[in-house]
CSV table of C-alpha atoms in Angstrom, one decimal:
chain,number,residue,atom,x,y,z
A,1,UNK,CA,-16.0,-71.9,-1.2
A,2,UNK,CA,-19.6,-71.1,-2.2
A,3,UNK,CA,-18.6,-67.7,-3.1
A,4,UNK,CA,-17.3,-66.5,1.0
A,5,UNK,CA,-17.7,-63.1,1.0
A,6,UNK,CA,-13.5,-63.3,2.1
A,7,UNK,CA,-13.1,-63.9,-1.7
A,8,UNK,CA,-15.2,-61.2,-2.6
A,9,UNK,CA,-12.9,-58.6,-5.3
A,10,UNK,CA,-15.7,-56.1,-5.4
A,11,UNK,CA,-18.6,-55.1,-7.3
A,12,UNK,CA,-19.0,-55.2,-10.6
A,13,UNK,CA,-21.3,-53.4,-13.3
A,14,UNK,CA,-24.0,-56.1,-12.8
A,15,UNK,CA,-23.2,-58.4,-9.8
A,16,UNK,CA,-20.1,-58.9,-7.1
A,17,UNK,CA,-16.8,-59.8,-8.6
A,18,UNK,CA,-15.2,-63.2,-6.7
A,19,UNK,CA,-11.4,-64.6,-6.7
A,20,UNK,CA,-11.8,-68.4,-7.6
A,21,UNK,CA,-9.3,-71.2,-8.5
A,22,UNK,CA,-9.7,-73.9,-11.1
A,23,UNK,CA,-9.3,-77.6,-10.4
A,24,UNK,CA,-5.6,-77.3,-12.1
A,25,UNK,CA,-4.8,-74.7,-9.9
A,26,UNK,CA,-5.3,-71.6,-12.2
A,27,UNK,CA,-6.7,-68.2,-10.1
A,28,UNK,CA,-9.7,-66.7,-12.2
A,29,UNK,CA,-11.9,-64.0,-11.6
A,30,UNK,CA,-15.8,-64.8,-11.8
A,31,UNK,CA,-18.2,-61.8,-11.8
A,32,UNK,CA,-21.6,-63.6,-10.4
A,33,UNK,CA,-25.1,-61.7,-11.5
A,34,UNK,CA,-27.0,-60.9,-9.0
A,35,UNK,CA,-30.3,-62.8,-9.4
A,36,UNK,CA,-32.6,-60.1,-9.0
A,37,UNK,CA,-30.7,-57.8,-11.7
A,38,UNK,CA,-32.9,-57.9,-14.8
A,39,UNK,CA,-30.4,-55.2,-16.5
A,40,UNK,CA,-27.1,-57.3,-15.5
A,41,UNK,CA,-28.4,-60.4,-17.7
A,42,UNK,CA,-28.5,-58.1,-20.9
A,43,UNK,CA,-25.1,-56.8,-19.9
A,44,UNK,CA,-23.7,-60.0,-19.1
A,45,UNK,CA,-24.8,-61.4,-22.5
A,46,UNK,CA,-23.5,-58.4,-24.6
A,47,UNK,CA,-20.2,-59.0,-22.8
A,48,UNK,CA,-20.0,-62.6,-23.7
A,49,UNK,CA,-21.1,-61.5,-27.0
A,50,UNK,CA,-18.3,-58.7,-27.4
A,51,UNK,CA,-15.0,-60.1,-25.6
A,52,UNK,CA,-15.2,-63.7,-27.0
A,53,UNK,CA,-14.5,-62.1,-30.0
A,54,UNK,CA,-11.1,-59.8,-29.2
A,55,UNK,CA,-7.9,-60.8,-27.7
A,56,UNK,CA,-5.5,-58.1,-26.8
A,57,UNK,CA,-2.9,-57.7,-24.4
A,58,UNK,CA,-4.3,-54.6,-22.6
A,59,UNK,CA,-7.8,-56.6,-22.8
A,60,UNK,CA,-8.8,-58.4,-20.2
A,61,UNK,CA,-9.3,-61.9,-21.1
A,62,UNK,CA,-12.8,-63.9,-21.1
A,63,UNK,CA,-12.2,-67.6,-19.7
A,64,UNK,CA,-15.8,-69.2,-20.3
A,65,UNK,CA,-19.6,-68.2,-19.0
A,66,UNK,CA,-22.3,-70.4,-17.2
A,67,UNK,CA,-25.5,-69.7,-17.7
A,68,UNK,CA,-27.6,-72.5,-15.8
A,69,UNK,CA,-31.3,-72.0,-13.9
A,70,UNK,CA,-30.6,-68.9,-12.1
A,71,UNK,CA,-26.9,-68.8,-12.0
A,72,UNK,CA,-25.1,-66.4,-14.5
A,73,UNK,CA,-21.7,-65.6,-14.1
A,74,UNK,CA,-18.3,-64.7,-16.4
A,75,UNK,CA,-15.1,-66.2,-15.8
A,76,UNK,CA,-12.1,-63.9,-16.5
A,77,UNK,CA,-8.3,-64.1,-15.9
A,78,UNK,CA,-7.6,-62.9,-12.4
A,79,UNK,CA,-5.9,-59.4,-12.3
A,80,UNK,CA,-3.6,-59.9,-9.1
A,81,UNK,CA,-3.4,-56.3,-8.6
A,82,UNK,CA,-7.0,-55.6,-8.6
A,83,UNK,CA,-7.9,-52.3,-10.5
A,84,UNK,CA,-6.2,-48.8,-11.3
A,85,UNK,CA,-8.2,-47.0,-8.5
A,86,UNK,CA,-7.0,-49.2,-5.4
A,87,UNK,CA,-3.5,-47.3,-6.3
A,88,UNK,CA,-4.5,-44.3,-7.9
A,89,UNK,CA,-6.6,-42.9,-4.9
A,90,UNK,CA,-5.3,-44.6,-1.9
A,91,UNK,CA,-2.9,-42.2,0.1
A,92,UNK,CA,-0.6,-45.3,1.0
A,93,UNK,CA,-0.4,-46.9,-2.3
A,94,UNK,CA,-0.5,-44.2,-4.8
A,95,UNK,CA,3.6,-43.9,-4.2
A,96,UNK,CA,3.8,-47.6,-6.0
A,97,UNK,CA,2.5,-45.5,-9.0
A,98,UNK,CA,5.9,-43.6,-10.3
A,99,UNK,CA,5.6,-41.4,-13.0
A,100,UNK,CA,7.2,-44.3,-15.7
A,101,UNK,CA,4.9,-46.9,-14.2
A,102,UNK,CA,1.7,-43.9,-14.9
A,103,UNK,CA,3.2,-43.3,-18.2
A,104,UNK,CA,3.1,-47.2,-19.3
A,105,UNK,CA,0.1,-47.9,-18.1
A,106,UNK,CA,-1.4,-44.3,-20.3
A,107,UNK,CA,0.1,-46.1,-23.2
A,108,UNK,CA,-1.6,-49.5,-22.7
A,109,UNK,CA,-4.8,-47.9,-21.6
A,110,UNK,CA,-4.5,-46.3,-25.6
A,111,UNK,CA,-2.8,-49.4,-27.4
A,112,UNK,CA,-6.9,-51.6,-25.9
A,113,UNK,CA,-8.8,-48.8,-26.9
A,114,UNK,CA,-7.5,-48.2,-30.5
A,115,UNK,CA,-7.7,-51.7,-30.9
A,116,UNK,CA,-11.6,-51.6,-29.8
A,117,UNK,CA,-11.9,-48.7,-32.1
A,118,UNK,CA,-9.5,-49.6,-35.5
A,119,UNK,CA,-7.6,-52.9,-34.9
A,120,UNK,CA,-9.9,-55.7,-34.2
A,121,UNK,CA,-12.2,-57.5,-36.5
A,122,UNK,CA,-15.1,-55.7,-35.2
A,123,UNK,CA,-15.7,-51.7,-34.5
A,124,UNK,CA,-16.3,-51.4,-30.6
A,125,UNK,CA,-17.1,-48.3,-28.1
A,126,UNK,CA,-16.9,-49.2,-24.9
A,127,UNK,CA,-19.0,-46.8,-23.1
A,128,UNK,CA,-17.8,-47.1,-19.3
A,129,UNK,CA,-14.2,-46.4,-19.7
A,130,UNK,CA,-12.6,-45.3,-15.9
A,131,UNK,CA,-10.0,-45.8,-13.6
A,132,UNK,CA,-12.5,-48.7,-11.8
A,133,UNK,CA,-12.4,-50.7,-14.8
A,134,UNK,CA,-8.9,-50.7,-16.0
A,135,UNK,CA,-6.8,-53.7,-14.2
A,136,UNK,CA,-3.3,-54.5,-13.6
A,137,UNK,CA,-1.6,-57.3,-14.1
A,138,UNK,CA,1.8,-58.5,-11.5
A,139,UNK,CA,3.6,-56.4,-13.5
A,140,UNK,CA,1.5,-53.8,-13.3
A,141,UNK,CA,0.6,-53.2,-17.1
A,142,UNK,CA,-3.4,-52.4,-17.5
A,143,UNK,CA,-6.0,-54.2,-19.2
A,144,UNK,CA,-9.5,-52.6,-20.0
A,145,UNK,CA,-12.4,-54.6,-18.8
A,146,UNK,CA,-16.3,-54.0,-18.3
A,147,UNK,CA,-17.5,-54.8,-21.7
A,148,UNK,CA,-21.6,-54.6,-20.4
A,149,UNK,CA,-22.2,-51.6,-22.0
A,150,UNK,CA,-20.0,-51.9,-25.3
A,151,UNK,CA,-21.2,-51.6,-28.9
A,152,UNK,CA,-20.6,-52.8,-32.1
A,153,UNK,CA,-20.3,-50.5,-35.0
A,154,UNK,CA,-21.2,-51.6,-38.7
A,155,UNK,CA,-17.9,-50.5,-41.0
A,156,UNK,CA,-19.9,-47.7,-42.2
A,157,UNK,CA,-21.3,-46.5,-38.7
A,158,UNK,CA,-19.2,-43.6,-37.2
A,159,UNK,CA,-21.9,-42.7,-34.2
A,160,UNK,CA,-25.2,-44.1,-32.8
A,161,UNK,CA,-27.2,-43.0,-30.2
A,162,UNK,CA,-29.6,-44.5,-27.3
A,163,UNK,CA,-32.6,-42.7,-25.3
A,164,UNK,CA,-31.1,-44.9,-22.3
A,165,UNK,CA,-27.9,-43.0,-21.2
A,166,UNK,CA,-26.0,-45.4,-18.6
A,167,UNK,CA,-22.8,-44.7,-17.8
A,168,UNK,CA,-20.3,-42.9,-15.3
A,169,UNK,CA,-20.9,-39.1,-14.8
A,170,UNK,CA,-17.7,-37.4,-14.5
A,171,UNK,CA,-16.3,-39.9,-17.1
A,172,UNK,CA,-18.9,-39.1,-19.8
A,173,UNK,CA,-18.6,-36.9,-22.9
A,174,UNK,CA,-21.1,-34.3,-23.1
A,175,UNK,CA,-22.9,-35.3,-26.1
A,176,UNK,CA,-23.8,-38.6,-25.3
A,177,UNK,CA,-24.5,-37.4,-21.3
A,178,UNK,CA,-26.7,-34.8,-22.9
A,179,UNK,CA,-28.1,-36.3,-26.2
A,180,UNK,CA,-27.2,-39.8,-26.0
A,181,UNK,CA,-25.1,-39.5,-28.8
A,182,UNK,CA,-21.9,-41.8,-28.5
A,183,UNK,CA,-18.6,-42.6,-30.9
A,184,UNK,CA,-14.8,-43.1,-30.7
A,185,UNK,CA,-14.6,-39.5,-29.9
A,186,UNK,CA,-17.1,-40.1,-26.6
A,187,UNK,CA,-14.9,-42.6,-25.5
A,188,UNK,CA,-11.8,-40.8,-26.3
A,189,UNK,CA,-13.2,-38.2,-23.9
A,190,UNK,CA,-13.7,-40.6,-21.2
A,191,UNK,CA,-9.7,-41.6,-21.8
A,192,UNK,CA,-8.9,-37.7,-21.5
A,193,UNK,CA,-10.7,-38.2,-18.2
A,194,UNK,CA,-8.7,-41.0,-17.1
A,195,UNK,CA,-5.3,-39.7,-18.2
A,196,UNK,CA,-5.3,-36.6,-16.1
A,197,UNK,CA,-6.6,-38.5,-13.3
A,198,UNK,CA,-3.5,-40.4,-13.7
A,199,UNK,CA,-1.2,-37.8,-14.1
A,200,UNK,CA,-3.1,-36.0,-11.0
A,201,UNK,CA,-3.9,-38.8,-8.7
A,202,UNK,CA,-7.1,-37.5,-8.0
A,203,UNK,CA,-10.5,-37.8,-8.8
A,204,UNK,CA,-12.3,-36.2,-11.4
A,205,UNK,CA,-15.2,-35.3,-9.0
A,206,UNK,CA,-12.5,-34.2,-6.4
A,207,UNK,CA,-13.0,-30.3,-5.4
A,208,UNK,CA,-9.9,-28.6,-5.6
A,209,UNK,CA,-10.6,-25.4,-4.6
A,210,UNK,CA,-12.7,-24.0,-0.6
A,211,UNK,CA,-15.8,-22.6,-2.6
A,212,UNK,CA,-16.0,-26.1,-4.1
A,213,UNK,CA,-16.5,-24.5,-7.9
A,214,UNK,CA,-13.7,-26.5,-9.1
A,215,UNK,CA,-13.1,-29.9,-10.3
A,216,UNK,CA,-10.3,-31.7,-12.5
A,217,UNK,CA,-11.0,-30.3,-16.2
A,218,UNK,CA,-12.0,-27.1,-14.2
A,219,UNK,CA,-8.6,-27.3,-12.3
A,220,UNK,CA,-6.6,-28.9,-15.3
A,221,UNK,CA,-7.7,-25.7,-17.7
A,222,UNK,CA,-6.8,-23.2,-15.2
A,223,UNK,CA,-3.1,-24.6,-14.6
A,224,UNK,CA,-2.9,-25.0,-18.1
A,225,UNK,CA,-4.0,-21.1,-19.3
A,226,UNK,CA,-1.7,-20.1,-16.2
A,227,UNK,CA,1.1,-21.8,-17.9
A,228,UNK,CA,1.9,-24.0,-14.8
A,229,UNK,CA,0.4,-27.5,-16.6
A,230,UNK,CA,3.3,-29.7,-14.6
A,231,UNK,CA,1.8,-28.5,-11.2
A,232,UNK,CA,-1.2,-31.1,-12.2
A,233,UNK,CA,1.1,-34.1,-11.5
A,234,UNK,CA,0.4,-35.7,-8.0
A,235,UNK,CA,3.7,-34.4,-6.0
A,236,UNK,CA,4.4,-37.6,-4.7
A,237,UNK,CA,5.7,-38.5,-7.9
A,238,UNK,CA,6.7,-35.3,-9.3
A,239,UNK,CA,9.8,-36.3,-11.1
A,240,UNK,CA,11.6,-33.4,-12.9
A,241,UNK,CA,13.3,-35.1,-15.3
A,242,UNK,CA,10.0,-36.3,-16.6
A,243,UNK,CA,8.5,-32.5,-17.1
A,244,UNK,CA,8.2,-32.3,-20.4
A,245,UNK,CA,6.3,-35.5,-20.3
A,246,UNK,CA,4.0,-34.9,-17.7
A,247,UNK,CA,2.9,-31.6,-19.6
A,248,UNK,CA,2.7,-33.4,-22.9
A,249,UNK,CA,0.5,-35.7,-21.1
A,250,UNK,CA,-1.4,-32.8,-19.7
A,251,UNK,CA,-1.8,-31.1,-22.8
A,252,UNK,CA,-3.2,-34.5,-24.7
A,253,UNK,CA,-5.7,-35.1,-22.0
A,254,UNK,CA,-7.1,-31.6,-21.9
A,255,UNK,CA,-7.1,-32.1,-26.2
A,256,UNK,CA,-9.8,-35.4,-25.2
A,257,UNK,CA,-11.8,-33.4,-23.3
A,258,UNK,CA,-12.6,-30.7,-25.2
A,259,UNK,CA,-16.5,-29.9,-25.8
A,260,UNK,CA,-17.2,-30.7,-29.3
A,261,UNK,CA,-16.4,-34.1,-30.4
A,262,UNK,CA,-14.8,-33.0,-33.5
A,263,UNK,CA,-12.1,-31.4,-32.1
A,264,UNK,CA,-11.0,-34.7,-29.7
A,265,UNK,CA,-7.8,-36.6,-31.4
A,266,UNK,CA,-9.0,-40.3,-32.1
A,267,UNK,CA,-6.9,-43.0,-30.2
A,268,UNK,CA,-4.5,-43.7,-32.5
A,269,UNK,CA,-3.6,-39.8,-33.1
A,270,UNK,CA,-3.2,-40.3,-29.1
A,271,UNK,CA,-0.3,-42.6,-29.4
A,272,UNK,CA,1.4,-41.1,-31.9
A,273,UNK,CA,1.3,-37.5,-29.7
A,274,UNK,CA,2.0,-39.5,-26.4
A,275,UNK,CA,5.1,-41.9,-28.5
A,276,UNK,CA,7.2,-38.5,-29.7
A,277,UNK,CA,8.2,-35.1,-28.6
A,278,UNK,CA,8.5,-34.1,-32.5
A,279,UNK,CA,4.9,-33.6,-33.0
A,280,UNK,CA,3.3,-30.3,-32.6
A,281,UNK,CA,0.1,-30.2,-30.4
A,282,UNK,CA,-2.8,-27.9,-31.2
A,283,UNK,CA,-3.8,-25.7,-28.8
A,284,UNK,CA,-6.6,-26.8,-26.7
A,285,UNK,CA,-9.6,-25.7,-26.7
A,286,UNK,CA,-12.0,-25.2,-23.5
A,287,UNK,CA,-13.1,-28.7,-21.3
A,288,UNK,CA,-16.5,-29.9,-21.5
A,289,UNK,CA,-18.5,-29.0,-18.3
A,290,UNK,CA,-15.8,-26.1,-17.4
A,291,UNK,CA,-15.9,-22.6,-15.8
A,292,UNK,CA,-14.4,-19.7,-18.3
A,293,UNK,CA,-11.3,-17.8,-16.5
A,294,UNK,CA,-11.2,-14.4,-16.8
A,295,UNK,CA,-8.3,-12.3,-16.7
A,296,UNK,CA,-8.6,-12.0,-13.1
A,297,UNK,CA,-9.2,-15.3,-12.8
A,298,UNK,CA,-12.9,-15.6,-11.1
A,299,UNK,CA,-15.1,-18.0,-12.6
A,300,UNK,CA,-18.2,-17.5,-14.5
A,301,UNK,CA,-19.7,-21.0,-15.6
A,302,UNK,CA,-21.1,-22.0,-19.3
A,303,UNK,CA,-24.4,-22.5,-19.8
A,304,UNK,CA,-25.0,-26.2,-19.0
A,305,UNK,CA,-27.8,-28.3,-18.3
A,306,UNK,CA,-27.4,-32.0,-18.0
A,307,UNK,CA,-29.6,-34.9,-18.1
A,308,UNK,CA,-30.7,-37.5,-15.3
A,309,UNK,CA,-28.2,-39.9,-15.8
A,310,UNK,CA,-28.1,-43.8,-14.2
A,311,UNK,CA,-25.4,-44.6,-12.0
A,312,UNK,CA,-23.4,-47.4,-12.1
């Protein structure tokens, strides 16, 4: 239909995402580069060059590319239901979410990253992980997409870093928002992100307090030091049979966050904590881009300064 905006999915890293069909009748996603985007064509490429080479179930799966005069565009699977974030933050859909469904889709979200990091053929940080690029599938199991920004490691090469920091602030570890400094460990902080935002059902950036001092690690840490880690879990699902998994869950996302690299779990580690109740956690240590809480509880921030950052 000459891409009509009525089969417009959204917008993607680089360009608008459309809903298309094939001449056998096969639905397929096709993100379309927007011809005046001269930093979408060196996305697009590096995603052409990255996914054709993995295959994964909680990937999301590269059909073909066209790249012809000014037309560039990436043809994926279609994801019938859309991305994580049209459920996660919208009032009248987050109740399709129940806690098992948030719990599977934790799981899968860790089983496509470890396989970026250890599993594949090639070493590969993603760089952009969030709730807007993790997509669902009819039955509702997630698949990580948005390779524009990903980067292949040599087998020797455990961290690289880049004087152009792009990314998603909120969703970015400190040392790579600050330093440009990026690993496994920066995007295992970006999955710490997006698990409590699943447990939550809110928004990292979301303020949850009136003076508007606090946001989701900020909130996360104090529930957690107050011993009342379960009250993080959006209510709507609150299931109390699943407690101790919710502040398991809890306690591994506030473990990804933490400030120093170092001290984050890799993926795989992730799975194993999330997979059995028989494995002691360490105590966590204080969130990146947190307040301290006193013993009365008022907040006195860190010393932070961050970087201009690029949207996207």
């Amino acid at each position: 239909d000459n891409f009509a905006l009525t089969n417009k999915l959204g917008q993607g890293g680089f360009g608008l995402v459309y809903k298309g069909k094939l001449q056998e009748g096969q639905e397929i996603a096709v993100k379309r580069l927007s011809p005046d985007s001269g930093q979408g064509l060196e996305e697009l490429m590096n995603e052409v060059i990255v996914i054709s080479k993995l295959q994964h179930r909680n990937l999301v799966k590269l059909l073909g590319c066209c790249i012809e005069g000014k037309e560039r565009m990436l043809v994926y699977e279609f994801m019938p239901k859309k991305s994580l974030d049209h459920y996660l933050f919208d009032p009248q859909e987050q109740t399709l979410l129940d806690w098992k469904t948030r719990f599977n889709i934790i799981n899968g979200i860790c089983r496509g990253l470890v396989y970026l990091h250890r599993d594949s053929r090639l070493r590969i940080i993603h760089r952009d992980l969030k709730v807007s690029n993790i997509l669902l599938d009819e039955h509702m199991n997630p698949k990580i997409s948005d390779f524009g920004l990903a980067k292949i490691f040599h087998i020797n090469e455990d961290e690289a870093n880049t004087s152009r920091v792009i990314g998603t602030y909120g969703y970015m570890s400190p040392e790579y928002a600050m330093r440009g400094l990026f690993s496994e460990k920066s995007d295992v902080f970006s999955l710490g992100v997006v698990l409590l935002e699943i447990v939550s059902g809110r928004k990292n950036s979301s303020f949850f307090n009136d003076d508007k001092n606090m946001h989701l690690l900020d909130y996360a840490w104090k529930l957690w030091n107050d011993g009342e880690a379960t009250a993080l879990a959006d209510p709507r699902i609150y299931d109390e049979s699943f407690k101790n998994e919710i502040r398991r869950c809890v306690h591994i996302g506030l473990l990804c966050v933490q400030d120093l690299s170092n001290d984050r779990p890799c993926v795989s580690t992730v799975i194993s904590m999330l997979g059995s109740e028989n494995i002691d956690l360490p105590e966590p240590k204080q969130p990146a881009f947190t307040a301290k809480w006193d013993a009365e509880k008022r907040a006195s921030f860190n010393d932070v300064s961050v970087t201009a950052v690029s949207g996207r």
